[in-house]
mmCIF file of C-alpha atoms and ligand atoms in Angstrom:
data_model
loop_
_atom_site.group_PDB
_atom_site.id
_atom_site.type_symbol
_atom_site.label_atom_id
_atom_site.label_comp_id
_atom_site.label_asym_id
_atom_site.label_seq_id
_atom_site.Cartn_x
_atom_site.Cartn_y
_atom_site.Cartn_z
ATOM 1 C CA UNK A 1055 43.026 108.428 13.811
ATOM 2 C CA UNK A 1056 43.706 105.463 16.161
ATOM 3 C CA UNK A 1057 47.099 104.852 14.502
ATOM 4 C CA UNK A 1058 48.017 108.516 14.750
ATOM 5 C CA UNK A 1059 47.138 108.646 18.419
ATOM 6 C CA UNK A 1060 49.126 105.498 19.129
ATOM 7 C CA UNK A 1061 52.093 107.082 17.388
ATOM 8 C CA UNK A 1062 51.614 110.309 19.398
ATOM 9 C CA UNK A 1063 51.414 108.544 22.733
ATOM 10 C CA UNK A 1064 54.317 106.133 22.137
ATOM 11 C CA UNK A 1065 56.509 109.003 20.949
ATOM 12 C CA UNK A 1066 55.591 111.114 23.988
ATOM 13 C CA UNK A 1067 56.330 108.212 26.377
ATOM 14 C CA UNK A 1068 59.697 107.570 24.752
ATOM 15 C CA UNK A 1069 60.667 111.260 24.924
ATOM 16 C CA UNK A 1070 59.454 111.565 28.539
ATOM 17 C CA UNK A 1071 61.637 108.572 29.459
ATOM 18 C CA UNK A 1072 64.711 110.149 27.865
ATOM 19 C CA UNK A 1073 63.953 113.444 29.596
ATOM 20 C CA UNK A 1074 63.459 111.612 32.898
ATOM 21 C CA UNK A 1075 66.874 109.986 32.580
ATOM 22 C CA UNK A 1076 68.521 113.407 32.314
ATOM 23 C CA UNK A 1077 66.578 114.602 35.380
ATOM 24 C CA UNK A 1078 67.656 111.487 37.312
ATOM 25 C CA UNK A 1079 71.314 112.068 36.363
ATOM 26 C CA UNK A 1080 71.219 115.697 37.530
ATOM 27 C CA UNK A 1081 68.995 115.200 40.594
ATOM 28 C CA UNK A 1082 71.787 114.773 43.183
ATOM 29 C CA UNK A 1083 74.164 117.242 41.566
ATOM 30 C CA UNK A 1084 74.558 120.903 42.447
ATOM 31 C CA UNK A 1085 72.264 122.860 40.132
ATOM 32 C CA UNK A 1086 72.876 126.073 38.233
ATOM 33 C CA UNK A 1087 69.835 128.070 39.283
ATOM 34 C CA UNK A 1088 68.553 131.348 37.887
ATOM 35 C CA UNK A 1089 65.328 133.230 38.441
ATOM 36 C CA UNK A 1090 62.555 134.267 36.035
ATOM 37 C CA UNK A 1091 59.634 136.550 37.039
ATOM 38 C CA UNK A 1092 60.713 136.873 40.680
ATOM 39 C CA UNK A 1093 63.236 135.517 43.196
ATOM 40 C CA UNK A 1094 61.054 132.473 43.941
ATOM 41 C CA UNK A 1095 60.400 131.566 40.290
ATOM 42 C CA UNK A 1096 63.330 129.253 39.581
ATOM 43 C CA UNK A 1097 64.812 127.727 36.460
ATOM 44 C CA UNK A 1098 67.846 125.452 36.209
ATOM 45 C CA UNK A 1099 70.131 124.537 33.328
ATOM 46 C CA UNK A 1100 68.454 121.119 33.398
ATOM 47 C CA UNK A 1101 64.992 122.632 32.709
ATOM 48 C CA UNK A 1102 66.460 124.339 29.617
ATOM 49 C CA UNK A 1103 68.379 121.271 28.452
ATOM 50 C CA UNK A 1104 65.391 118.951 28.902
ATOM 51 C CA UNK A 1105 63.015 121.306 27.059
ATOM 52 C CA UNK A 1106 65.490 121.522 24.162
ATOM 53 C CA UNK A 1107 65.714 117.728 23.964
ATOM 54 C CA UNK A 1108 61.931 117.277 24.117
ATOM 55 C CA UNK A 1109 61.270 119.916 21.459
ATOM 56 C CA UNK A 1110 63.968 118.725 19.066
ATOM 57 C CA UNK A 1111 62.625 115.143 19.285
ATOM 58 C CA UNK A 1112 58.990 116.231 18.863
ATOM 59 C CA UNK A 1113 59.822 118.598 15.991
ATOM 60 C CA UNK A 1114 61.692 115.840 14.133
ATOM 61 C CA UNK A 1115 58.711 113.514 14.473
ATOM 62 C CA UNK A 1116 55.905 116.073 13.935
ATOM 63 C CA UNK A 1117 57.354 119.002 11.943
ATOM 64 C CA UNK A 1118 53.948 120.501 11.069
ATOM 65 C CA UNK A 1119 52.730 120.682 14.683
ATOM 66 C CA UNK A 1120 52.877 123.707 16.999
ATOM 67 C CA UNK A 1121 54.804 123.855 20.284
ATOM 68 C CA UNK A 1122 54.445 125.714 23.587
ATOM 69 C CA UNK A 1123 57.053 125.173 26.315
ATOM 70 C CA UNK A 1124 57.623 126.771 29.703
ATOM 71 C CA UNK A 1125 61.223 127.788 29.041
ATOM 72 C CA UNK A 1126 60.618 128.877 25.427
ATOM 73 C CA UNK A 1127 57.785 131.154 26.589
ATOM 74 C CA UNK A 1128 59.997 132.643 29.280
ATOM 75 C CA UNK A 1129 62.491 133.350 26.465
ATOM 76 C CA UNK A 1130 59.850 135.411 24.696
ATOM 77 C CA UNK A 1131 58.134 132.842 22.450
ATOM 78 C CA UNK A 1132 54.369 132.995 22.039
ATOM 79 C CA UNK A 1133 52.031 130.936 24.200
ATOM 80 C CA UNK A 1134 49.025 131.539 22.002
ATOM 81 C CA UNK A 1135 46.994 128.370 21.478
ATOM 82 C CA UNK A 1136 45.458 127.782 18.034
ATOM 83 C CA UNK A 1137 43.201 124.955 16.811
ATOM 84 C CA UNK A 1138 46.267 123.199 15.316
ATOM 85 C CA UNK A 1139 47.824 120.148 17.009
ATOM 86 C CA UNK A 1140 50.022 121.695 19.707
ATOM 87 C CA UNK A 1141 52.474 119.993 22.046
ATOM 88 C CA UNK A 1142 52.519 121.765 25.409
ATOM 89 C CA UNK A 1143 55.541 120.873 27.521
ATOM 90 C CA UNK A 1144 56.857 121.461 31.007
ATOM 91 C CA UNK A 1145 60.368 119.972 31.120
ATOM 92 C CA UNK A 1146 60.389 119.935 34.938
ATOM 93 C CA UNK A 1147 57.175 120.602 36.792
ATOM 94 C CA UNK A 1148 58.324 121.128 40.357
ATOM 95 C CA UNK A 1149 61.565 122.981 39.594
ATOM 96 C CA UNK A 1150 61.866 124.198 43.193
ATOM 97 C CA UNK A 1151 61.551 120.579 44.369
ATOM 98 C CA UNK A 1152 64.234 119.572 41.854
ATOM 99 C CA UNK A 1153 66.593 122.259 43.180
ATOM 100 C CA UNK A 1154 66.008 121.014 46.743
ATOM 101 C CA UNK A 1155 66.163 117.283 45.882
ATOM 102 C CA UNK A 1156 62.515 116.769 46.765
ATOM 103 C CA UNK A 1157 61.267 113.868 44.596
ATOM 104 C CA UNK A 1158 57.988 115.467 43.432
ATOM 105 C CA UNK A 1159 59.279 116.463 40.005
ATOM 106 C CA UNK A 1160 57.744 115.519 36.684
ATOM 107 C CA UNK A 1161 58.130 115.872 32.941
ATOM 108 C CA UNK A 1162 54.792 116.887 31.446
ATOM 109 C CA UNK A 1163 53.986 116.442 27.740
ATOM 110 C CA UNK A 1164 50.479 117.134 26.468
ATOM 111 C CA UNK A 1165 49.110 117.115 22.929
ATOM 112 C CA UNK A 1166 46.207 119.510 22.435
ATOM 113 C CA UNK A 1167 44.088 119.466 19.256
ATOM 114 C CA UNK A 1168 41.215 121.920 18.672
ATOM 115 C CA UNK A 1169 42.132 123.314 22.119
ATOM 116 C CA UNK A 1170 41.341 119.985 23.838
ATOM 117 C CA UNK A 1171 43.864 117.573 25.337
ATOM 118 C CA UNK A 1172 44.121 114.348 23.317
ATOM 119 C CA UNK A 1173 47.226 112.761 24.825
ATOM 120 C CA UNK A 1174 48.932 113.344 28.175
ATOM 121 C CA UNK A 1175 52.148 111.896 29.569
ATOM 122 C CA UNK A 1176 53.439 112.843 33.017
ATOM 123 C CA UNK A 1177 56.594 111.084 34.150
ATOM 124 C CA UNK A 1178 57.947 111.450 37.690
ATOM 125 C CA UNK A 1179 61.428 109.935 37.218
ATOM 126 C CA UNK A 1180 62.545 109.955 40.847
ATOM 127 C CA UNK A 1181 59.317 108.316 42.032
ATOM 128 C CA UNK A 1182 59.351 106.019 38.971
ATOM 129 C CA UNK A 1183 55.751 106.847 38.152
ATOM 130 C CA UNK A 1184 54.639 107.089 34.532
ATOM 131 C CA UNK A 1185 51.129 108.454 34.003
ATOM 132 C CA UNK A 1186 49.593 108.186 30.537
ATOM 133 C CA UNK A 1187 46.167 109.319 29.331
ATOM 134 C CA UNK A 1188 44.520 109.216 25.919
ATOM 135 C CA UNK A 1189 41.169 110.902 25.250
ATOM 136 C CA UNK A 1190 38.347 108.331 25.563
ATOM 137 C CA UNK A 1191 40.888 105.516 26.090
ATOM 138 C CA UNK A 1192 41.564 105.933 29.795
ATOM 139 C CA UNK A 1193 44.333 106.961 32.173
ATOM 140 C CA UNK A 1194 47.084 104.642 33.377
ATOM 141 C CA UNK A 1195 49.750 104.653 36.087
ATOM 142 C CA UNK A 1196 52.672 102.341 35.236
ATOM 143 C CA UNK A 1197 50.350 100.391 32.950
ATOM 144 C CA UNK A 1198 47.487 100.033 35.472
ATOM 145 C CA UNK A 1199 44.173 101.606 34.491
ATOM 146 C CA UNK A 1200 43.124 104.412 36.844
ATOM 147 C CA UNK A 1201 39.543 104.716 38.045
ATOM 148 C CA UNK A 1202 38.697 107.063 40.912
ATOM 149 C CA UNK A 1203 37.326 105.018 43.800
ATOM 150 C CA UNK A 1204 35.007 106.063 46.638
ATOM 151 C CA UNK A 1205 35.007 109.825 46.099
ATOM 152 C CA UNK A 1206 34.206 111.711 49.318
ATOM 153 C CA UNK A 1207 30.597 112.638 50.031
ATOM 154 C CA UNK A 1208 31.666 116.060 51.360
ATOM 155 C CA UNK A 1209 34.744 118.219 51.918
ATOM 156 C CA UNK A 1210 34.971 117.285 55.590
ATOM 157 C CA UNK A 1211 35.854 113.740 54.423
ATOM 158 C CA UNK A 1212 38.387 114.980 51.871
ATOM 159 C CA UNK A 1213 42.176 115.203 51.621
ATOM 160 C CA UNK A 1214 42.886 118.262 49.515
ATOM 161 C CA UNK A 1215 45.869 120.097 48.007
ATOM 162 C CA UNK A 1216 46.721 123.701 47.345
ATOM 163 C CA UNK A 1217 49.847 125.365 45.944
ATOM 164 C CA UNK A 1218 51.290 128.744 46.910
ATOM 165 C CA UNK A 1219 53.000 129.244 43.522
ATOM 166 C CA UNK A 1220 55.900 131.679 43.123
ATOM 167 C CA UNK A 1221 54.123 135.027 43.575
ATOM 168 C CA UNK A 1222 55.102 136.719 46.859
ATOM 169 C CA UNK A 1223 53.030 139.886 46.367
ATOM 170 C CA UNK A 1224 51.560 140.617 49.800
ATOM 171 C CA UNK A 1225 47.970 141.074 48.547
ATOM 172 C CA UNK A 1226 48.102 137.767 46.688
ATOM 173 C CA UNK A 1227 49.575 136.014 49.736
ATOM 174 C CA UNK A 1228 46.890 137.528 51.963
ATOM 175 C CA UNK A 1229 44.123 136.279 49.664
ATOM 176 C CA UNK A 1230 45.658 132.806 49.433
ATOM 177 C CA UNK A 1231 46.013 132.630 53.240
ATOM 178 C CA UNK A 1232 42.452 133.785 53.673
ATOM 179 C CA UNK A 1233 41.210 131.040 51.370
ATOM 180 C CA UNK A 1234 43.118 128.366 53.283
ATOM 181 C CA UNK A 1235 41.776 129.611 56.620
ATOM 182 C CA UNK A 1236 38.202 129.841 55.312
ATOM 183 C CA UNK A 1237 38.349 126.299 53.943
ATOM 184 C CA UNK A 1238 39.852 124.888 57.138
ATOM 185 C CA UNK A 1239 37.361 126.687 59.378
ATOM 186 C CA UNK A 1240 34.252 126.200 57.294
ATOM 187 C CA UNK A 1241 34.787 122.688 55.925
ATOM 188 C CA UNK A 1242 37.114 121.066 58.472
ATOM 189 C CA UNK A 1243 38.917 119.161 55.706
ATOM 190 C CA UNK A 1244 40.973 116.165 56.826
ATOM 191 C CA UNK A 1245 44.231 117.575 55.482
ATOM 192 C CA UNK A 1246 45.741 120.173 53.153
ATOM 193 C CA UNK A 1247 48.835 119.147 51.151
ATOM 194 C CA UNK A 1248 51.263 120.979 48.838
ATOM 195 C CA UNK A 1249 53.460 118.720 46.735
ATOM 196 C CA UNK A 1250 55.067 121.542 44.731
ATOM 197 C CA UNK A 1251 53.972 120.084 41.395
ATOM 198 C CA UNK A 1252 50.641 121.049 39.862
ATOM 199 C CA UNK A 1253 50.841 118.160 37.375
ATOM 200 C CA UNK A 1254 51.484 115.586 40.092
ATOM 201 C CA UNK A 1255 48.659 116.969 42.252
ATOM 202 C CA UNK A 1256 46.313 116.346 39.334
ATOM 203 C CA UNK A 1257 47.757 112.876 38.709
ATOM 204 C CA UNK A 1258 47.152 112.124 42.378
ATOM 205 C CA UNK A 1259 43.475 112.991 41.945
ATOM 206 C CA UNK A 1260 43.449 110.442 39.104
ATOM 207 C CA UNK A 1261 44.939 107.724 41.315
ATOM 208 C CA UNK A 1262 42.718 108.524 44.319
ATOM 209 C CA UNK A 1263 45.566 109.774 46.559
ATOM 210 C CA UNK A 1264 44.010 113.242 46.769
ATOM 211 C CA UNK A 1265 40.355 114.279 46.500
ATOM 212 C CA UNK A 1266 40.681 117.898 45.374
ATOM 213 C CA UNK A 1267 43.389 120.324 44.299
ATOM 214 C CA UNK A 1268 42.942 124.033 43.627
ATOM 215 C CA UNK A 1269 45.261 126.887 42.712
ATOM 216 C CA UNK A 1270 45.424 130.320 41.177
ATOM 217 C CA UNK A 1271 48.516 130.557 38.951
ATOM 218 C CA UNK A 1272 49.373 127.254 37.247
ATOM 219 C CA UNK A 1273 50.244 127.534 33.556
ATOM 220 C CA UNK A 1274 48.975 125.585 30.540
ATOM 221 C CA UNK A 1275 52.165 123.462 30.562
ATOM 222 C CA UNK A 1276 51.404 122.320 34.129
ATOM 223 C CA UNK A 1277 47.886 121.189 33.159
ATOM 224 C CA UNK A 1278 47.951 120.180 29.457
ATOM 225 C CA UNK A 1279 48.702 116.507 30.180
ATOM 226 C CA UNK A 1280 47.336 116.139 33.695
ATOM 227 C CA UNK A 1281 43.832 117.534 33.050
ATOM 228 C CA UNK A 1282 43.286 114.529 30.788
ATOM 229 C CA UNK A 1283 44.580 112.167 33.491
ATOM 230 C CA UNK A 1284 41.895 113.493 35.872
ATOM 231 C CA UNK A 1285 39.073 113.298 33.319
ATOM 232 C CA UNK A 1286 39.985 109.872 31.987
ATOM 233 C CA UNK A 1287 40.106 108.490 35.537
ATOM 234 C CA UNK A 1288 36.558 109.782 36.111
ATOM 235 C CA UNK A 1289 37.341 113.070 37.871
ATOM 236 C CA UNK A 1290 36.481 116.670 37.046
ATOM 237 C CA UNK A 1291 38.373 119.888 36.235
ATOM 238 C CA UNK A 1292 36.946 123.398 36.513
ATOM 239 C CA UNK A 1293 38.158 126.940 37.002
ATOM 240 C CA UNK A 1294 38.220 128.291 40.576
ATOM 241 C CA UNK A 1295 34.777 129.754 39.766
ATOM 242 C CA UNK A 1296 33.494 126.244 39.085
ATOM 243 C CA UNK A 1297 33.163 126.980 35.331
ATOM 244 C CA UNK A 1298 34.365 124.756 32.457
ATOM 245 C CA UNK A 1299 38.086 123.932 32.574
ATOM 246 C CA UNK A 1300 40.121 126.594 30.763
ATOM 247 C CA UNK A 1301 43.630 125.421 29.813
ATOM 248 C CA UNK A 1302 44.937 128.978 29.320
ATOM 249 C CA UNK A 1303 43.012 130.529 32.227
ATOM 250 C CA UNK A 1304 45.564 129.841 35.010
ATOM 251 C CA UNK A 1305 43.062 128.745 37.647
ATOM 252 C CA UNK A 1306 42.170 125.170 38.495
ATOM 253 C CA UNK A 1307 40.019 122.977 40.639
ATOM 254 C CA UNK A 1308 40.566 119.264 39.994
ATOM 255 C CA UNK A 1309 38.483 116.871 41.992
ATOM 256 C CA UNK A 1310 37.383 113.282 42.388
ATOM 257 C CA UNK A 1311 33.699 114.289 42.242
ATOM 258 C CA UNK A 1312 31.502 117.270 41.415
ATOM 259 C CA UNK A 1313 29.866 117.678 44.824
ATOM 260 C CA UNK A 1314 33.068 118.812 46.556
ATOM 261 C CA UNK A 1315 33.710 121.341 43.774
ATOM 262 C CA UNK A 1316 30.215 122.750 44.318
ATOM 263 C CA UNK A 1317 30.901 122.840 48.050
ATOM 264 C CA UNK A 1318 34.256 124.647 47.849
ATOM 265 C CA UNK A 1319 33.493 127.275 45.169
ATOM 266 C CA UNK A 1320 31.247 129.555 47.309
ATOM 267 C CA UNK A 1321 33.965 129.591 50.013
ATOM 268 C CA UNK A 1322 36.672 130.861 47.657
ATOM 269 C CA UNK A 1323 37.691 134.490 47.400
ATOM 270 C CA UNK A 1324 38.878 134.861 43.808
ATOM 271 C CA UNK A 1325 42.387 136.134 43.059
ATOM 272 C CA UNK A 1326 42.973 138.132 39.835
ATOM 273 C CA UNK A 1327 45.269 136.042 37.606
ATOM 274 C CA UNK A 1328 46.725 136.888 34.216
ATOM 275 C CA UNK A 1329 45.873 134.339 31.487
ATOM 276 C CA UNK A 1330 48.560 132.463 29.531
ATOM 277 C CA UNK A 1331 47.221 133.783 26.213
ATOM 278 C CA UNK A 1332 47.040 137.442 27.235
HETATM 279 C C1 IPD B 2178 54.947 125.193 39.218
HETATM 280 C C2 IPD B 2178 54.617 124.082 40.168
HETATM 281 C C3 IPD B 2178 54.000 124.658 41.419
HETATM 282 C C4 IPD B 2178 52.757 125.469 41.118
HETATM 283 C C5 IPD B 2178 53.023 126.511 40.063
HETATM 284 C C6 IPD B 2178 53.682 125.880 38.846
HETATM 285 P P1 IPD B 2178 57.155 124.778 37.743
HETATM 286 O O1 IPD B 2178 55.547 124.691 38.047
HETATM 287 O O2 IPD B 2178 53.717 123.180 39.570
HETATM 288 O O3 IPD B 2178 53.597 123.642 42.298
HETATM 289 O O4 IPD B 2178 52.352 126.115 42.290
HETATM 290 O O5 IPD B 2178 51.805 127.114 39.714
HETATM 291 O O6 IPD B 2178 53.934 126.890 37.890
HETATM 292 O O7 IPD B 2178 57.503 126.221 37.744
HETATM 293 O O8 IPD B 2178 57.845 124.033 38.823
HETATM 294 O O9 IPD B 2178 57.272 124.162 36.398
#
C-alpha cells in the first residue's frame, strides 16, 4: 500500500509540474475565453489542453482507475463518485484569475479511494508553490511539513476568506451579501479575503495564512486535493451546516480549529446548492 501511494503521489507531482509549465507559458498571452453555465463562468483553451494532458498521463499510468475532471464534466461526462480509486482534477482552479493574469491559479489533482481523499497535489505555478498531502503522512509546502500554528481563539481574532463564485442570480447574491454583513457585524473579523481559488484558500488554511474559508458552490475538483491538505496540517473541513465534510456536496467550511466553525455556523443563512452527484 505504501509503495502504491508513493507511486500515486510522485506521478501526480510530475503531472502537476508539466501542467504548471503549460500554464506558465500561457499566463502572459492573450487567452481564448468561452463561457460555461453563465457569462461569469469562464473556461479557456488552456484549461481544456491542461485537462487533456493530465488525463492522458494519468490514464496511461493507471488505466483501471476512474476520472472526474472539471472540463470533461462540462462536456457532459459523469461526475458520479464510486468507491473505486478516482482521480479528481481541476486543470486550472482560478480560471478567472488566469484570464486576468492574477497569480492565484492552481492545478489540483486529488486521488479519492472509497470516497475519501488519499493523495492531494495542488500546484500554483505562478507563485511557485507546490502543496502535497498524503493521508496520515502529512501535508507539505515546497517540501516543508505544514502544521497549523496558533489557531485563533475566536472569530474576532481571525482572518477569513469567502468566494462569490460565478452565480449572479440576484437571490443568491443577496444571500451571500447578507452572510458577509452578518459575519462582519456580529463577529468583527479582522479581515475577509477572496483569492479566487477555492483550492488555494484551503491550502492557505493548511499553511496558517488564513484561519477560515467558507463558500456555497465549489465543486469536488476544487476540494478533492485541498481538503486533505487542511486535514493533514491539523485543520478541519465541514459543510456550511457544520456537518461532516461532503466532497460532492458543494458547500465548505475549512478552518484552523473547530471553535471558529462552531462560532460561524449559527450566523450563516444557508443557500440552496445543487450537489455534484445530482
Ligand atoms: C472556482 C474558483 C472560485 C470559486 C468557485 C470555483 P474554477 O474554480 O475556485 O474561487 O468561487 O467555486 O468553482 O472555475 O476557477 O476552476
